[in-house]
Amino acid sequence: MNCSTLIFSAHRNQQRPIKLIKLKRMLSNGGMLERIDSFLSNILKTVNESVPRRVIRYREIVSSGVYSVETVGGGLHHFDPQEVKKIGEELPSEILDQLHLPFIFVKNTELEESVYLIRVYGSEVEAFQKLMNVKTLPRSSRGPYTYKPLVAEFINRYPSLAVMGYL
């Protein structure tokens, strides 16, 4: 039986072609959709391995002298002490008191291609605005966001103070 015969053959007791019955079986009970979903979940886990397990306050980094934080993947994200010192000189103390590092920029499939959400734990939005000389940031239902060129420029200026994730 060739492929075209299979497509147009009908099951004796049913009106649906055999091909559709096989497709339905494939899509249910551990079928194709589940496999694709599992595959995509594994890719996202790999992409998000560099995201910190928890963020750490700027003041805690400076006082403890520990310039790293554990990542979701079990590794360490290291902060460059010079970059930490640099933002300490560029930002006012009221922002530094509430600032958590690293900055986390999240790509979300529901938003435009060049849009990145900024994860907020404290004063990250105010710090980003001040460091990038931006008056305001747009907001979506998921929080404040910025655009790819600003994210790229931020990472260029402070490479160890930012990570990117994917939703």
Short mmCIF file of C-alpha atoms in Angstrom, two decimals:
data_model
loop_
_atom_site.label_atom_id
_atom_site.label_comp_id
_atom_site.label_asym_id
_atom_site.label_seq_id
_atom_site.Cartn_x
_atom_site.Cartn_y
_atom_site.Cartn_z
CA MET A 1 0.00 0.00 0.00
CA ASN A 2 1.53 3.33 -1.01
CA CYS A 3 1.08 6.70 0.65
CA SER A 4 -1.69 7.96 -1.64
CA THR A 5 -3.68 4.76 -1.11
CA LEU A 6 -3.26 5.18 2.65
CA ILE A 7 -4.49 8.77 2.55
CA PHE A 8 -7.62 8.01 0.56
CA SER A 9 -8.45 4.59 1.99
CA ALA A 10 -11.36 4.52 4.37
CA HIS A 11 -11.69 2.33 7.41
CA ARG A 12 -14.52 -0.24 6.85
CA ASN A 13 -16.71 0.86 9.74
CA GLN A 14 -15.80 4.54 9.74
CA GLN A 15 -16.04 7.39 7.28
CA ARG A 16 -12.66 8.88 8.24
CA PRO A 17 -9.56 8.01 6.23
CA ILE A 18 -6.99 5.76 7.92
CA LYS A 19 -4.40 8.53 7.71
CA LEU A 20 -6.53 10.78 9.94
CA ILE A 21 -7.01 7.98 12.45
CA LYS A 22 -3.25 7.43 12.62
CA LEU A 23 -2.66 11.19 12.93
CA LYS A 24 -5.14 11.39 15.79
CA ARG A 25 -3.38 8.52 17.59
CA MET A 26 -0.03 10.20 17.02
CA LEU A 27 -1.26 13.49 18.49
CA SER A 28 -2.78 11.85 21.56
CA ASN A 29 -1.26 9.59 24.21
CA GLY A 30 2.36 10.70 23.99
CA GLY A 31 2.08 11.68 20.37
CA MET A 32 3.67 14.37 18.26
CA LEU A 33 2.35 17.45 20.11
CA GLU A 34 3.61 16.14 23.43
CA ARG A 35 7.02 15.40 21.88
CA ILE A 36 7.23 18.87 20.34
CA ASP A 37 6.19 20.45 23.65
CA SER A 38 8.83 18.43 25.49
CA PHE A 39 11.49 19.37 22.93
CA LEU A 40 10.67 23.09 23.19
CA SER A 41 10.62 22.92 27.00
CA ASN A 42 14.11 21.41 26.98
CA ILE A 43 15.38 24.15 24.66
CA LEU A 44 13.95 26.86 26.92
CA LYS A 45 15.49 25.22 29.99
CA THR A 46 18.88 25.28 28.28
CA VAL A 47 18.48 28.91 27.23
CA ASN A 48 17.43 29.91 30.75
CA GLU A 49 20.27 28.08 32.53
CA SER A 50 22.22 31.35 32.79
CA VAL A 51 19.37 33.10 34.61
CA PRO A 52 20.16 33.48 38.32
CA ARG A 53 18.37 31.21 40.77
CA ARG A 54 17.92 34.34 42.88
CA VAL A 55 18.96 37.94 42.46
CA ILE A 56 21.15 39.63 45.05
CA ARG A 57 21.04 43.17 46.40
CA TYR A 58 23.77 45.54 45.27
CA ARG A 59 24.57 46.41 48.91
CA GLU A 60 24.92 42.72 49.79
CA ILE A 61 27.42 42.18 46.96
CA VAL A 62 29.50 45.15 48.05
CA SER A 63 29.43 44.34 51.78
CA SER A 64 30.09 40.60 51.41
CA GLY A 65 32.66 40.89 48.65
CA VAL A 66 31.05 37.88 46.93
CA TYR A 67 30.75 38.85 43.28
CA SER A 68 28.70 35.93 42.00
CA VAL A 69 25.27 34.35 42.19
CA GLU A 70 24.11 30.80 41.47
CA THR A 71 22.29 30.21 38.17
CA VAL A 72 19.31 28.01 37.41
CA GLY A 73 21.69 25.67 35.59
CA GLY A 74 23.78 25.20 38.74
CA GLY A 75 26.70 27.35 37.62
CA LEU A 76 27.77 30.75 38.81
CA HIS A 77 27.14 34.13 37.25
CA HIS A 78 30.14 36.33 38.08
CA PHE A 79 29.96 40.11 38.46
CA ASP A 80 32.95 42.17 37.43
CA PRO A 81 33.93 44.14 40.56
CA GLN A 82 34.87 47.14 38.38
CA GLU A 83 31.37 47.22 36.84
CA VAL A 84 29.76 46.95 40.28
CA LYS A 85 31.95 49.83 41.46
CA LYS A 86 31.12 51.85 38.33
CA ILE A 87 27.33 51.69 38.85
CA GLY A 88 27.93 52.50 42.52
CA GLU A 89 29.46 55.78 41.38
CA GLU A 90 26.80 56.49 38.73
CA LEU A 91 23.63 55.79 40.73
CA PRO A 92 22.22 57.63 43.74
CA SER A 93 22.17 55.83 47.06
CA GLU A 94 18.34 55.54 47.19
CA ILE A 95 18.43 53.50 43.96
CA LEU A 96 21.44 51.42 45.08
CA ASP A 97 19.68 50.55 48.35
CA GLN A 98 16.90 48.73 46.46
CA LEU A 99 18.85 47.52 43.41
CA HIS A 100 19.09 43.78 42.74
CA LEU A 101 21.66 42.28 40.37
CA PRO A 102 21.96 41.04 37.74
CA PHE A 103 19.54 42.93 35.53
CA ILE A 104 17.35 40.31 33.85
CA PHE A 105 16.07 41.03 30.34
CA VAL A 106 13.41 38.56 29.23
CA LYS A 107 12.38 37.85 25.66
CA ASN A 108 8.67 37.08 25.52
CA THR A 109 7.05 35.46 22.48
CA GLU A 110 3.82 37.38 23.11
CA LEU A 111 5.54 40.73 22.49
CA GLU A 112 7.19 42.20 19.42
CA GLU A 113 10.51 40.81 18.19
CA SER A 114 12.66 43.65 19.53
CA VAL A 115 10.95 43.93 22.96
CA TYR A 116 12.55 42.73 26.21
CA LEU A 117 10.81 42.74 29.58
CA ILE A 118 12.83 43.92 32.57
CA ARG A 119 12.41 41.75 35.65
CA VAL A 120 11.79 44.00 38.65
CA TYR A 121 12.71 43.10 42.23
CA GLY A 122 13.44 46.60 43.52
CA SER A 123 14.80 49.69 41.78
CA GLU A 124 15.99 48.02 38.55
CA VAL A 125 13.76 50.18 36.34
CA GLU A 126 15.01 53.42 37.89
CA ALA A 127 18.61 52.21 37.71
CA PHE A 128 18.24 51.20 34.05
CA GLN A 129 16.65 54.54 33.18
CA LYS A 130 19.43 56.48 34.91
CA LEU A 131 22.28 54.37 33.50
CA MET A 132 20.87 54.51 29.97
CA ASN A 133 19.66 58.12 30.19
CA VAL A 134 16.04 57.18 29.44
CA LYS A 135 13.23 59.27 30.95
CA THR A 136 10.52 56.58 31.03
CA LEU A 137 10.05 52.96 30.04
CA PRO A 138 6.91 51.61 28.39
CA ARG A 139 4.84 49.04 30.30
CA SER A 140 2.88 46.00 29.23
CA SER A 141 0.58 43.82 31.30
CA ARG A 142 3.72 41.82 32.19
CA GLY A 143 5.70 44.82 33.39
CA PRO A 144 8.18 47.39 32.11
CA TYR A 145 10.03 46.70 28.89
CA THR A 146 12.68 48.12 26.64
CA TYR A 147 13.96 47.52 23.14
CA LYS A 148 16.80 45.46 21.72
CA PRO A 149 19.16 48.38 20.91
CA LEU A 150 19.02 49.60 24.54
CA VAL A 151 19.54 46.07 25.87
CA ALA A 152 22.52 45.63 23.53
CA GLU A 153 24.00 48.96 24.64
CA PHE A 154 23.47 48.10 28.31
CA ILE A 155 25.20 44.74 27.86
CA ASN A 156 28.01 46.47 25.97
CA ARG A 157 28.55 48.88 28.89
CA TYR A 158 27.96 46.42 31.77
CA PRO A 159 28.38 42.87 30.41
CA SER A 160 28.56 41.13 33.78
CA LEU A 161 25.56 42.96 35.25
CA ALA A 162 22.94 41.59 32.85
CA VAL A 163 21.54 38.24 31.78
CA MET A 164 18.93 37.34 29.21
CA GLY A 165 16.12 34.84 29.59
CA TYR A 166 13.28 33.56 27.48
CA LEU A 167 9.59 33.11 28.31
#
